[in-house]
JSON list of N, CA and C in Angstrom, two decimals:
[
{"chain": "A", "resi": 1369, "resn": "SER", "atom": "N", "xyz": [-9.99, -5.17, -5.01]},
{"chain": "A", "resi": 1369, "resn": "SER", "atom": "CA", "xyz": [-9.04, -6.15, -4.52]},
{"chain": "A", "resi": 1369, "resn": "SER", "atom": "C", "xyz": [-7.80, -5.47, -3.98]},
{"chain": "A", "resi": 1370, "resn": "ALA", "atom": "N", "xyz": [-7.05, -6.18, -3.19]},
{"chain": "A", "resi": 1370, "resn": "ALA", "atom": "CA", "xyz": [-5.81, -5.62, -2.64]},
{"chain": "A", "resi": 1370, "resn": "ALA", "atom": "C", "xyz": [-4.82, -5.28, -3.75]},
{"chain": "A", "resi": 1371, "resn": "ALA", "atom": "N", "xyz": [-4.76, -6.13, -4.77]},
{"chain": "A", "resi": 1371, "resn": "ALA", "atom": "CA", "xyz": [-3.82, -5.88, -5.87]},
{"chain": "A", "resi": 1371, "resn": "ALA", "atom": "C", "xyz": [-4.18, -4.58, -6.60]},
{"chain": "A", "resi": 1372, "resn": "ALA", "atom": "N", "xyz": [-5.47, -4.38, -6.88]},
{"chain": "A", "resi": 1372, "resn": "ALA", "atom": "CA", "xyz": [-5.90, -3.17, -7.58]},
{"chain": "A", "resi": 1372, "resn": "ALA", "atom": "C", "xyz": [-5.63, -1.92, -6.73]},
{"chain": "A", "resi": 1373, "resn": "GLY", "atom": "N", "xyz": [-5.89, -2.00, -5.45]},
{"chain": "A", "resi": 1373, "resn": "GLY", "atom": "CA", "xyz": [-5.60, -0.87, -4.56]},
{"chain": "A", "resi": 1373, "resn": "GLY", "atom": "C", "xyz": [-4.12, -0.57, -4.50]},
{"chain": "A", "resi": 1374, "resn": "PHE", "atom": "N", "xyz": [-3.31, -1.62, -4.45]},
{"chain": "A", "resi": 1374, "resn": "PHE", "atom": "CA", "xyz": [-1.85, -1.45, -4.42]},
{"chain": "A", "resi": 1374, "resn": "PHE", "atom": "C", "xyz": [-1.36, -0.82, -5.72]},
{"chain": "A", "resi": 1375, "resn": "GLN", "atom": "N", "xyz": [-1.91, -1.26, -6.84]},
{"chain": "A", "resi": 1375, "resn": "GLN", "atom": "CA", "xyz": [-1.51, -0.70, -8.14]},
{"chain": "A", "resi": 1375, "resn": "GLN", "atom": "C", "xyz": [-1.85, 0.79, -8.19]},
{"chain": "A", "resi": 1376, "resn": "LYS", "atom": "N", "xyz": [-3.04, 1.16, -7.73]},
{"chain": "A", "resi": 1376, "resn": "LYS", "atom": "CA", "xyz": [-3.44, 2.58, -7.72]},
{"chain": "A", "resi": 1376, "resn": "LYS", "atom": "C", "xyz": [-2.51, 3.37, -6.79]},
{"chain": "A", "resi": 1377, "resn": "TYR", "atom": "N", "xyz": [-2.21, 2.83, -5.62]},
{"chain": "A", "resi": 1377, "resn": "TYR", "atom": "CA", "xyz": [-1.31, 3.49, -4.68]},
{"chain": "A", "resi": 1377, "resn": "TYR", "atom": "C", "xyz": [0.05, 3.74, -5.34]},
{"chain": "A", "resi": 1378, "resn": "LEU", "atom": "N", "xyz": [0.58, 2.75, -6.04]},
{"chain": "A", "resi": 1378, "resn": "LEU", "atom": "CA", "xyz": [1.88, 2.90, -6.70]},
{"chain": "A", "resi": 1378, "resn": "LEU", "atom": "C", "xyz": [1.83, 3.93, -7.82]},
{"chain": "A", "resi": 1379, "resn": "GLN", "atom": "N", "xyz": [0.72, 3.97, -8.56]},
{"chain": "A", "resi": 1379, "resn": "GLN", "atom": "CA", "xyz": [0.57, 4.97, -9.61]},
{"chain": "A", "resi": 1379, "resn": "GLN", "atom": "C", "xyz": [0.59, 6.37, -9.01]},
{"chain": "A", "resi": 1380, "resn": "GLU", "atom": "N", "xyz": [-0.09, 6.55, -7.88]},
{"chain": "A", "resi": 1380, "resn": "GLU", "atom": "CA", "xyz": [-0.09, 7.85, -7.21]},
{"chain": "A", "resi": 1380, "resn": "GLU", "atom": "C", "xyz": [1.28, 8.18, -6.63]},
{"chain": "A", "resi": 1381, "resn": "ARG", "atom": "N", "xyz": [1.95, 7.18, -6.10]},
{"chain": "A", "resi": 1381, "resn": "ARG", "atom": "CA", "xyz": [3.25, 7.40, -5.47]},
{"chain": "A", "resi": 1381, "resn": "ARG", "atom": "C", "xyz": [4.34, 7.72, -6.49]},
{"chain": "A", "resi": 1382, "resn": "TYR", "atom": "N", "xyz": [4.41, 6.96, -7.57]},
{"chain": "A", "resi": 1382, "resn": "TYR", "atom": "CA", "xyz": [5.49, 7.11, -8.54]},
{"chain": "A", "resi": 1382, "resn": "TYR", "atom": "C", "xyz": [5.13, 7.93, -9.77]},
{"chain": "A", "resi": 1383, "resn": "GLY", "atom": "N", "xyz": [3.87, 7.95, -10.13]},
{"chain": "A", "resi": 1383, "resn": "GLY", "atom": "CA", "xyz": [3.43, 8.73, -11.28]},
{"chain": "A", "resi": 1383, "resn": "GLY", "atom": "C", "xyz": [3.66, 8.07, -12.62]},
{"chain": "A", "resi": 1384, "resn": "THR", "atom": "N", "xyz": [4.84, 7.53, -12.85]},
{"chain": "A", "resi": 1384, "resn": "THR", "atom": "CA", "xyz": [5.14, 6.88, -14.13]},
{"chain": "A", "resi": 1384, "resn": "THR", "atom": "C", "xyz": [5.78, 5.52, -13.88]},
{"chain": "A", "resi": 1385, "resn": "LEU", "atom": "N", "xyz": [5.63, 4.65, -14.87]},
{"chain": "A", "resi": 1385, "resn": "LEU", "atom": "CA", "xyz": [6.28, 3.34, -14.79]},
{"chain": "A", "resi": 1385, "resn": "LEU", "atom": "C", "xyz": [7.80, 3.49, -14.80]},
{"chain": "A", "resi": 1386, "resn": "GLU", "atom": "N", "xyz": [8.30, 4.51, -15.48]},
{"chain": "A", "resi": 1386, "resn": "GLU", "atom": "CA", "xyz": [9.74, 4.73, -15.54]},
{"chain": "A", "resi": 1386, "resn": "GLU", "atom": "C", "xyz": [10.30, 5.04, -14.15]},
{"chain": "A", "resi": 1387, "resn": "LYS", "atom": "N", "xyz": [9.61, 5.90, -13.40]},
{"chain": "A", "resi": 1387, "resn": "LYS", "atom": "CA", "xyz": [10.08, 6.24, -12.04]},
{"chain": "A", "resi": 1387, "resn": "LYS", "atom": "C", "xyz": [10.01, 5.02, -11.12]},
{"chain": "A", "resi": 1388, "resn": "MET", "atom": "N", "xyz": [8.94, 4.26, -11.27]},
{"chain": "A", "resi": 1388, "resn": "MET", "atom": "CA", "xyz": [8.82, 3.06, -10.44]},
{"chain": "A", "resi": 1388, "resn": "MET", "atom": "C", "xyz": [9.88, 2.04, -10.82]},
{"chain": "A", "resi": 1389, "resn": "SER", "atom": "N", "xyz": [10.11, 1.85, -12.11]},
{"chain": "A", "resi": 1389, "resn": "SER", "atom": "CA", "xyz": [11.15, 0.92, -12.56]},
{"chain": "A", "resi": 1389, "resn": "SER", "atom": "C", "xyz": [12.51, 1.31, -12.00]},
{"chain": "A", "resi": 1390, "resn": "SER", "atom": "N", "xyz": [12.79, 2.61, -11.98]},
{"chain": "A", "resi": 1390, "resn": "SER", "atom": "CA", "xyz": [14.05, 3.09, -11.44]},
{"chain": "A", "resi": 1390, "resn": "SER", "atom": "C", "xyz": [14.16, 2.78, -9.95]},
{"chain": "A", "resi": 1391, "resn": "ALA", "atom": "N", "xyz": [13.09, 3.01, -9.21]},
{"chain": "A", "resi": 1391, "resn": "ALA", "atom": "CA", "xyz": [13.11, 2.74, -7.76]},
{"chain": "A", "resi": 1391, "resn": "ALA", "atom": "C", "xyz": [13.24, 1.25, -7.48]},
{"chain": "A", "resi": 1392, "resn": "TYR", "atom": "N", "xyz": [12.60, 0.42, -8.28]},
{"chain": "A", "resi": 1392, "resn": "TYR", "atom": "CA", "xyz": [12.61, -1.02, -8.07]},
{"chain": "A", "resi": 1392, "resn": "TYR", "atom": "C", "xyz": [13.81, -1.71, -8.72]},
{"chain": "A", "resi": 1393, "resn": "LYS", "atom": "N", "xyz": [14.52, -0.96, -9.55]},
{"chain": "A", "resi": 1393, "resn": "LYS", "atom": "CA", "xyz": [15.69, -1.50, -10.26]},
{"chain": "A", "resi": 1393, "resn": "LYS", "atom": "C", "xyz": [15.31, -2.71, -11.12]},
{"chain": "A", "resi": 1394, "resn": "GLU", "atom": "N", "xyz": [14.15, -2.59, -11.77]},
{"chain": "A", "resi": 1394, "resn": "GLU", "atom": "CA", "xyz": [13.70, -3.60, -12.72]},
{"chain": "A", "resi": 1394, "resn": "GLU", "atom": "C", "xyz": [12.73, -2.93, -13.69]},
{"chain": "A", "resi": 1395, "resn": "GLU", "atom": "N", "xyz": [12.60, -3.50, -14.87]},
{"chain": "A", "resi": 1395, "resn": "GLU", "atom": "CA", "xyz": [11.69, -2.90, -15.86]},
{"chain": "A", "resi": 1395, "resn": "GLU", "atom": "C", "xyz": [10.26, -3.33, -15.58]},
{"chain": "A", "resi": 1396, "resn": "ILE", "atom": "N", "xyz": [9.41, -2.35, -15.37]},
{"chain": "A", "resi": 1396, "resn": "ILE", "atom": "CA", "xyz": [7.99, -2.58, -15.14]},
{"chain": "A", "resi": 1396, "resn": "ILE", "atom": "C", "xyz": [7.26, -1.90, -16.29]},
{"chain": "A", "resi": 1397, "resn": "THR", "atom": "N", "xyz": [6.46, -2.66, -17.02]},
{"chain": "A", "resi": 1397, "resn": "THR", "atom": "CA", "xyz": [5.85, -2.13, -18.24]},
{"chain": "A", "resi": 1397, "resn": "THR", "atom": "C", "xyz": [4.34, -1.98, -18.17]},
{"chain": "A", "resi": 1398, "resn": "ASP", "atom": "N", "xyz": [3.71, -2.44, -17.08]},
{"chain": "A", "resi": 1398, "resn": "ASP", "atom": "CA", "xyz": [2.25, -2.40, -17.02]},
{"chain": "A", "resi": 1398, "resn": "ASP", "atom": "C", "xyz": [1.81, -2.40, -15.56]},
{"chain": "A", "resi": 1399, "resn": "TRP", "atom": "N", "xyz": [1.08, -1.35, -15.18]},
{"chain": "A", "resi": 1399, "resn": "TRP", "atom": "CA", "xyz": [0.62, -1.26, -13.79]},
{"chain": "A", "resi": 1399, "resn": "TRP", "atom": "C", "xyz": [-0.19, -2.49, -13.40]},
{"chain": "A", "resi": 1400, "resn": "SER", "atom": "N", "xyz": [-1.00, -2.99, -14.32]},
{"chain": "A", "resi": 1400, "resn": "SER", "atom": "CA", "xyz": [-1.93, -4.08, -13.99]},
{"chain": "A", "resi": 1400, "resn": "SER", "atom": "C", "xyz": [-1.22, -5.41, -13.71]},
{"chain": "A", "resi": 1401, "resn": "ARG", "atom": "N", "xyz": [0.04, -5.51, -14.04]},
{"chain": "A", "resi": 1401, "resn": "ARG", "atom": "CA", "xyz": [0.78, -6.76, -13.79]},
{"chain": "A", "resi": 1401, "resn": "ARG", "atom": "C", "xyz": [1.45, -6.78, -12.42]},
{"chain": "A", "resi": 1402, "resn": "ILE", "atom": "N", "xyz": [1.41, -5.65, -11.72]},
{"chain": "A", "resi": 1402, "resn": "ILE", "atom": "CA", "xyz": [2.05, -5.56, -10.40]},
{"chain": "A", "resi": 1402, "resn": "ILE", "atom": "C", "xyz": [1.18, -6.26, -9.37]},
{"chain": "A", "resi": 1403, "resn": "GLN", "atom": "N", "xyz": [1.79, -7.13, -8.59]},
{"chain": "A", "resi": 1403, "resn": "GLN", "atom": "CA", "xyz": [1.10, -7.85, -7.53]},
{"chain": "A", "resi": 1403, "resn": "GLN", "atom": "C", "xyz": [1.78, -7.55, -6.20]},
{"chain": "A", "resi": 1404, "resn": "PRO", "atom": "N", "xyz": [1.03, -7.56, -5.10]},
{"chain": "A", "resi": 1404, "resn": "PRO", "atom": "CA", "xyz": [1.67, -7.39, -3.79]},
{"chain": "A", "resi": 1404, "resn": "PRO", "atom": "C", "xyz": [2.70, -8.50, -3.56]},
{"chain": "A", "resi": 1405, "resn": "PRO", "atom": "N", "xyz": [3.79, -8.19, -2.88]},
{"chain": "A", "resi": 1405, "resn": "PRO", "atom": "CA", "xyz": [4.78, -9.23, -2.60]},
{"chain": "A", "resi": 1405, "resn": "PRO", "atom": "C", "xyz": [4.22, -10.27, -1.63]},
{"chain": "A", "resi": 1406, "resn": "GLN", "atom": "N", "xyz": [4.77, -11.45, -1.71]},
{"chain": "A", "resi": 1406, "resn": "GLN", "atom": "CA", "xyz": [4.36, -12.53, -0.81]},
{"chain": "A", "resi": 1406, "resn": "GLN", "atom": "C", "xyz": [4.96, -12.30, 0.57]},
{"chain": "A", "resi": 1407, "resn": "PRO", "atom": "N", "xyz": [4.19, -12.58, 1.62]},
{"chain": "A", "resi": 1407, "resn": "PRO", "atom": "CA", "xyz": [4.72, -12.40, 2.97]},
{"chain": "A", "resi": 1407, "resn": "PRO", "atom": "C", "xyz": [5.81, -13.42, 3.29]},
{"chain": "A", "resi": 1408, "resn": "TYR", "atom": "N", "xyz": [6.72, -13.02, 4.15]},
{"chain": "A", "resi": 1408, "resn": "TYR", "atom": "CA", "xyz": [7.74, -13.97, 4.58]},
{"chain": "A", "resi": 1408, "resn": "TYR", "atom": "C", "xyz": [7.20, -14.78, 5.75]},
{"chain": "A", "resi": 1409, "resn": "THR", "atom": "N", "xyz": [7.76, -15.95, 5.95]},
{"chain": "A", "resi": 1409, "resn": "THR", "atom": "CA", "xyz": [7.23, -16.84, 6.97]},
{"chain": "A", "resi": 1409, "resn": "THR", "atom": "C", "xyz": [8.06, -16.87, 8.25]},
{"chain": "A", "resi": 1410, "resn": "ASP", "atom": "N", "xyz": [9.29, -16.37, 8.20]},
{"chain": "A", "resi": 1410, "resn": "ASP", "atom": "CA", "xyz": [10.08, -16.25, 9.42]},
{"chain": "A", "resi": 1410, "resn": "ASP", "atom": "C", "xyz": [11.06, -15.09, 9.28]},
{"chain": "A", "resi": 1411, "resn": "ALA", "atom": "N", "xyz": [11.64, -14.68, 10.38]},
{"chain": "A", "resi": 1411, "resn": "ALA", "atom": "CA", "xyz": [12.49, -13.49, 10.40]},
{"chain": "A", "resi": 1411, "resn": "ALA", "atom": "C", "xyz": [13.72, -13.62, 9.51]},
{"chain": "A", "resi": 1412, "resn": "SER", "atom": "N", "xyz": [14.18, -14.83, 9.25]},
{"chain": "A", "resi": 1412, "resn": "SER", "atom": "CA", "xyz": [15.35, -15.00, 8.41]},
{"chain": "A", "resi": 1412, "resn": "SER", "atom": "C", "xyz": [15.06, -14.63, 6.95]},
{"chain": "A", "resi": 1413, "resn": "MET", "atom": "N", "xyz": [13.78, -14.53, 6.62]},
{"chain": "A", "resi": 1413, "resn": "MET", "atom": "CA", "xyz": [13.39, -14.18, 5.25]},
{"chain": "A", "resi": 1413, "resn": "MET", "atom": "C", "xyz": [12.96, -12.71, 5.14]},
{"chain": "A", "resi": 1414, "resn": "LEU", "atom": "N", "xyz": [13.27, -11.89, 6.15]},
{"chain": "A", "resi": 1414, "resn": "LEU", "atom": "CA", "xyz": [12.83, -10.50, 6.17]},
{"chain": "A", "resi": 1414, "resn": "LEU", "atom": "C", "xyz": [13.16, -9.82, 4.85]},
{"chain": "A", "resi": 1415, "resn": "ASN", "atom": "N", "xyz": [12.18, -9.17, 4.29]},
{"chain": "A", "resi": 1415, "resn": "ASN", "atom": "CA", "xyz": [12.28, -8.58, 2.97]},
{"chain": "A", "resi": 1415, "resn": "ASN", "atom": "C", "xyz": [12.17, -7.06, 3.09]},
{"chain": "A", "resi": 1416, "resn": "LEU", "atom": "N", "xyz": [13.24, -6.35, 2.83]},
{"chain": "A", "resi": 1416, "resn": "LEU", "atom": "CA", "xyz": [13.21, -4.89, 2.89]},
{"chain": "A", "resi": 1416, "resn": "LEU", "atom": "C", "xyz": [13.39, -4.28, 1.50]},
{"chain": "A", "resi": 1417, "resn": "SER", "atom": "N", "xyz": [12.95, -5.00, 0.49]},
{"chain": "A", "resi": 1417, "resn": "SER", "atom": "CA", "xyz": [13.02, -4.50, -0.88]},
{"chain": "A", "resi": 1417, "resn": "SER", "atom": "C", "xyz": [12.06, -3.32, -1.04]},
{"chain": "A", "resi": 1418, "resn": "PRO", "atom": "N", "xyz": [12.26, -2.50, -2.07]},
{"chain": "A", "resi": 1418, "resn": "PRO", "atom": "CA", "xyz": [11.32, -1.41, -2.31]},
{"chain": "A", "resi": 1418, "resn": "PRO", "atom": "C", "xyz": [9.87, -1.90, -2.47]},
{"chain": "A", "resi": 1419, "resn": "GLN", "atom": "N", "xyz": [9.70, -3.07, -3.09]},
{"chain": "A", "resi": 1419, "resn": "GLN", "atom": "CA", "xyz": [8.36, -3.62, -3.24]},
{"chain": "A", "resi": 1419, "resn": "GLN", "atom": "C", "xyz": [7.70, -3.88, -1.89]},
{"chain": "A", "resi": 1420, "resn": "TRP", "atom": "N", "xyz": [8.46, -4.47, -0.98]},
{"chain": "A", "resi": 1420, "resn": "TRP", "atom": "CA", "xyz": [7.91, -4.79, 0.34]},
{"chain": "A", "resi": 1420, "resn": "TRP", "atom": "C", "xyz": [7.64, -3.52, 1.14]},
{"chain": "A", "resi": 1421, "resn": "VAL", "atom": "N", "xyz": [8.54, -2.55, 1.07]},
{"chain": "A", "resi": 1421, "resn": "VAL", "atom": "CA", "xyz": [8.35, -1.29, 1.79]},
{"chain": "A", "resi": 1421, "resn": "VAL", "atom": "C", "xyz": [7.11, -0.58, 1.26]},
{"chain": "A", "resi": 1422, "resn": "ASP", "atom": "N", "xyz": [6.92, -0.56, -0.06]},
{"chain": "A", "resi": 1422, "resn": "ASP", "atom": "CA", "xyz": [5.72, 0.06, -0.64]},
{"chain": "A", "resi": 1422, "resn": "ASP", "atom": "C", "xyz": [4.46, -0.69, -0.22]},
{"chain": "A", "resi": 1423, "resn": "TRP", "atom": "N", "xyz": [4.50, -2.00, -0.18]},
{"chain": "A", "resi": 1423, "resn": "TRP", "atom": "CA", "xyz": [3.34, -2.80, 0.24]},
{"chain": "A", "resi": 1423, "resn": "TRP", "atom": "C", "xyz": [2.97, -2.48, 1.68]},
{"chain": "A", "resi": 1424, "resn": "MET", "atom": "N", "xyz": [3.95, -2.38, 2.55]},
{"chain": "A", "resi": 1424, "resn": "MET", "atom": "CA", "xyz": [3.68, -2.06, 3.95]},
{"chain": "A", "resi": 1424, "resn": "MET", "atom": "C", "xyz": [3.13, -0.64, 4.09]},
{"chain": "A", "resi": 1425, "resn": "ALA", "atom": "N", "xyz": [3.67, 0.30, 3.31]},
{"chain": "A", "resi": 1425, "resn": "ALA", "atom": "CA", "xyz": [3.17, 1.68, 3.33]},
{"chain": "A", "resi": 1425, "resn": "ALA", "atom": "C", "xyz": [1.73, 1.73, 2.83]},
{"chain": "A", "resi": 1426, "resn": "TYR", "atom": "N", "xyz": [1.43, 0.97, 1.76]},
{"chain": "A", "resi": 1426, "resn": "TYR", "atom": "CA", "xyz": [0.06, 0.92, 1.24]},
{"chain": "A", "resi": 1426, "resn": "TYR", "atom": "C", "xyz": [-0.90, 0.37, 2.31]},
{"chain": "A", "resi": 1427, "resn": "LYS", "atom": "N", "xyz": [-0.52, -0.72, 2.95]},
{"chain": "A", "resi": 1427, "resn": "LYS", "atom": "CA", "xyz": [-1.39, -1.32, 3.96]},
{"chain": "A", "resi": 1427, "resn": "LYS", "atom": "C", "xyz": [-1.62, -0.37, 5.13]},
{"chain": "A", "resi": 1428, "resn": "THR", "atom": "N", "xyz": [-0.57, 0.32, 5.56]},
{"chain": "A", "resi": 1428, "resn": "THR", "atom": "CA", "xyz": [-0.71, 1.28, 6.66]},
{"chain": "A", "resi": 1428, "resn": "THR", "atom": "C", "xyz": [-1.66, 2.41, 6.26]},
{"chain": "A", "resi": 1429, "resn": "ASP", "atom": "N", "xyz": [-1.50, 2.94, 5.05]},
{"chain": "A", "resi": 1429, "resn": "ASP", "atom": "CA", "xyz": [-2.38, 3.98, 4.56]},
{"chain": "A", "resi": 1429, "resn": "ASP", "atom": "C", "xyz": [-3.83, 3.49, 4.46]},
{"chain": "A", "resi": 1430, "resn": "PHE", "atom": "N", "xyz": [-4.01, 2.27, 3.96]},
{"chain": "A", "resi": 1430, "resn": "PHE", "atom": "CA", "xyz": [-5.34, 1.68, 3.83]},
{"chain": "A", "resi": 1430, "resn": "PHE", "atom": "C", "xyz": [-6.01, 1.57, 5.20]},
{"chain": "A", "resi": 1431, "resn": "TYR", "atom": "N", "xyz": [-5.31, 1.02, 6.17]},
{"chain": "A", "resi": 1431, "resn": "TYR", "atom": "CA", "xyz": [-5.88, 0.86, 7.51]},
{"chain": "A", "resi": 1431, "resn": "TYR", "atom": "C", "xyz": [-6.20, 2.21, 8.15]},
{"chain": "A", "resi": 1432, "resn": "ASN", "atom": "N", "xyz": [-5.30, 3.18, 7.98]},
{"chain": "A", "resi": 1432, "resn": "ASN", "atom": "CA", "xyz": [-5.53, 4.51, 8.56]},
{"chain": "A", "resi": 1432, "resn": "ASN", "atom": "C", "xyz": [-6.75, 5.18, 7.95]},
{"chain": "A", "resi": 1433, "resn": "ARG", "atom": "N", "xyz": [-6.88, 5.12, 6.61]},
{"chain": "A", "resi": 1433, "resn": "ARG", "atom": "CA", "xyz": [-8.04, 5.74, 5.97]},
{"chain": "A", "resi": 1433, "resn": "ARG", "atom": "C", "xyz": [-9.34, 5.09, 6.44]},
{"chain": "A", "resi": 1434, "resn": "ASN", "atom": "N", "xyz": [-9.36, 3.77, 6.55]},
{"chain": "A", "resi": 1434, "resn": "ASN", "atom": "CA", "xyz": [-10.59, 3.09, 6.99]},
{"chain": "A", "resi": 1434, "resn": "ASN", "atom": "C", "xyz": [-10.89, 3.34, 8.45]},
{"chain": "A", "resi": 1435, "resn": "LEU", "atom": "N", "xyz": [-9.88, 3.38, 9.29]},
{"chain": "A", "resi": 1435, "resn": "LEU", "atom": "CA", "xyz": [-10.09, 3.69, 10.69]},
{"chain": "A", "resi": 1435, "resn": "LEU", "atom": "C", "xyz": [-10.65, 5.10, 10.84]},
{"chain": "A", "resi": 1436, "resn": "ASN", "atom": "N", "xyz": [-10.12, 6.05, 10.07]},
{"chain": "A", "resi": 1436, "resn": "ASN", "atom": "CA", "xyz": [-10.63, 7.42, 10.13]},
{"chain": "A", "resi": 1436, "resn": "ASN", "atom": "C", "xyz": [-12.09, 7.50, 9.68]},
{"chain": "A", "resi": 1437, "resn": "ARG", "atom": "N", "xyz": [-12.48, 6.70, 8.68]},
{"chain": "A", "resi": 1437, "resn": "ARG", "atom": "CA", "xyz": [-13.89, 6.67, 8.26]},
{"chain": "A", "resi": 1437, "resn": "ARG", "atom": "C", "xyz": [-14.78, 6.16, 9.39]},
{"chain": "A", "resi": 1438, "resn": "VAL", "atom": "N", "xyz": [-14.33, 5.14, 10.08]},
{"chain": "A", "resi": 1438, "resn": "VAL", "atom": "CA", "xyz": [-15.10, 4.59, 11.20]},
{"chain": "A", "resi": 1438, "resn": "VAL", "atom": "C", "xyz": [-15.22, 5.63, 12.31]},
{"chain": "A", "resi": 1439, "resn": "LEU", "atom": "N", "xyz": [-14.10, 6.26, 12.65]},
{"chain": "A", "resi": 1439, "resn": "LEU", "atom": "CA", "xyz": [-14.13, 7.27, 13.71]},
{"chain": "A", "resi": 1439, "resn": "LEU", "atom": "C", "xyz": [-14.99, 8.46, 13.33]},
{"chain": "A", "resi": 1440, "resn": "ASP", "atom": "N", "xyz": [-14.93, 8.89, 12.06]},
{"chain": "A", "resi": 1440, "resn": "ASP", "atom": "CA", "xyz": [-15.78, 10.00, 11.61]},
{"chain": "A", "resi": 1440, "resn": "ASP", "atom": "C", "xyz": [-17.25, 9.63, 11.74]},
{"chain": "A", "resi": 1441, "resn": "GLY", "atom": "N", "xyz": [-17.60, 8.39, 11.39]},
{"chain": "A", "resi": 1441, "resn": "GLY", "atom": "CA", "xyz": [-18.98, 7.94, 11.52]},
{"chain": "A", "resi": 1441, "resn": "GLY", "atom": "C", "xyz": [-19.43, 7.89, 12.97]},
{"chain": "A", "resi": 1442, "resn": "LEU", "atom": "N", "xyz": [-18.57, 7.41, 13.83]},
{"chain": "A", "resi": 1442, "resn": "LEU", "atom": "CA", "xyz": [-18.91, 7.37, 15.26]},
{"chain": "A", "resi": 1442, "resn": "LEU", "atom": "C", "xyz": [-19.09, 8.77, 15.82]},
{"chain": "A", "resi": 1443, "resn": "HIS", "atom": "N", "xyz": [-18.20, 9.67, 15.44]},
{"chain": "A", "resi": 1443, "resn": "HIS", "atom": "CA", "xyz": [-18.29, 11.04, 15.93]},
{"chain": "A", "resi": 1443, "resn": "HIS", "atom": "C", "xyz": [-19.56, 11.72, 15.40]},
{"chain": "A", "resi": 1444, "resn": "ALA", "atom": "N", "xyz": [-19.92, 11.46, 14.14]},
{"chain": "A", "resi": 1444, "resn": "ALA", "atom": "CA", "xyz": [-21.12, 12.06, 13.56]},
{"chain": "A", "resi": 1444, "resn": "ALA", "atom": "C", "xyz": [-22.38, 11.56, 14.26]},
{"chain": "A", "resi": 1445, "resn": "SER", "atom": "N", "xyz": [-22.37, 10.31, 14.70]},
{"chain": "A", "resi": 1445, "resn": "SER", "atom": "CA", "xyz": [-23.58, 9.76, 15.35]},
{"chain": "A", "resi": 1445, "resn": "SER", "atom": "C", "xyz": [-23.67, 10.11, 16.83]},
{"chain": "A", "resi": 1446, "resn": "ALA", "atom": "N", "xyz": [-22.54, 10.47, 17.43]},
{"chain": "A", "resi": 1446, "resn": "ALA", "atom": "CA", "xyz": [-22.54, 10.83, 18.86]},
{"chain": "A", "resi": 1446, "resn": "ALA", "atom": "C", "xyz": [-21.46, 11.90, 19.10]},
{"chain": "A", "resi": 1447, "resn": "PRO", "atom": "N", "xyz": [-21.69, 13.14, 18.63]},
{"chain": "A", "resi": 1447, "resn": "PRO", "atom": "CA", "xyz": [-20.65, 14.17, 18.70]},
{"chain": "A", "resi": 1447, "resn": "PRO", "atom": "C", "xyz": [-20.23, 14.52, 20.13]},
{"chain": "A", "resi": 1448, "resn": "GLU", "atom": "N", "xyz": [-21.11, 14.31, 21.10]},
{"chain": "A", "resi": 1448, "resn": "GLU", "atom": "CA", "xyz": [-20.76, 14.64, 22.48]},
{"chain": "A", "resi": 1448, "resn": "GLU", "atom": "C", "xyz": [-19.89, 13.58, 23.14]},
{"chain": "A", "resi": 1449, "resn": "GLN", "atom": "N", "xyz": [-19.81, 12.41, 22.52]},
{"chain": "A", "resi": 1449, "resn": "GLN", "atom": "CA", "xyz": [-19.04, 11.30, 23.08]},
{"chain": "A", "resi": 1449, "resn": "GLN", "atom": "C", "xyz": [-17.56, 11.46, 22.74]},
{"chain": "A", "resi": 1450, "resn": "LYS", "atom": "N", "xyz": [-16.69, 11.34, 23.76]},
{"chain": "A", "resi": 1450, "resn": "LYS", "atom": "CA", "xyz": [-15.25, 11.39, 23.51]},
{"chain": "A", "resi": 1450, "resn": "LYS", "atom": "C", "xyz": [-14.80, 10.04, 22.97]},
{"chain": "A", "resi": 1451, "resn": "LEU", "atom": "N", "xyz": [-13.93, 10.10, 21.97]},
{"chain": "A", "resi": 1451, "resn": "LEU", "atom": "CA", "xyz": [-13.40, 8.87, 21.38]},
{"chain": "A", "resi": 1451, "resn": "LEU", "atom": "C", "xyz": [-11.95, 8.69, 21.75]}
]
């Protein structure tokens, strides 16, 4: 799930709940309770909190890793083809 992937990403990024709590300026006691932030519905609600920035970084990393897997597969099946 997206939540589980986000939790793993945060564990790798921060290493400890203490470091994450410090960055988020709130006490976080359990990785499994962390949920992705809710999206905003208009520009007046723009959210630049650490939680939102981490969520956007996680999504970017997720998309890049999956795109690279697709490209690697395409290249392996047709190495002479330029991508």
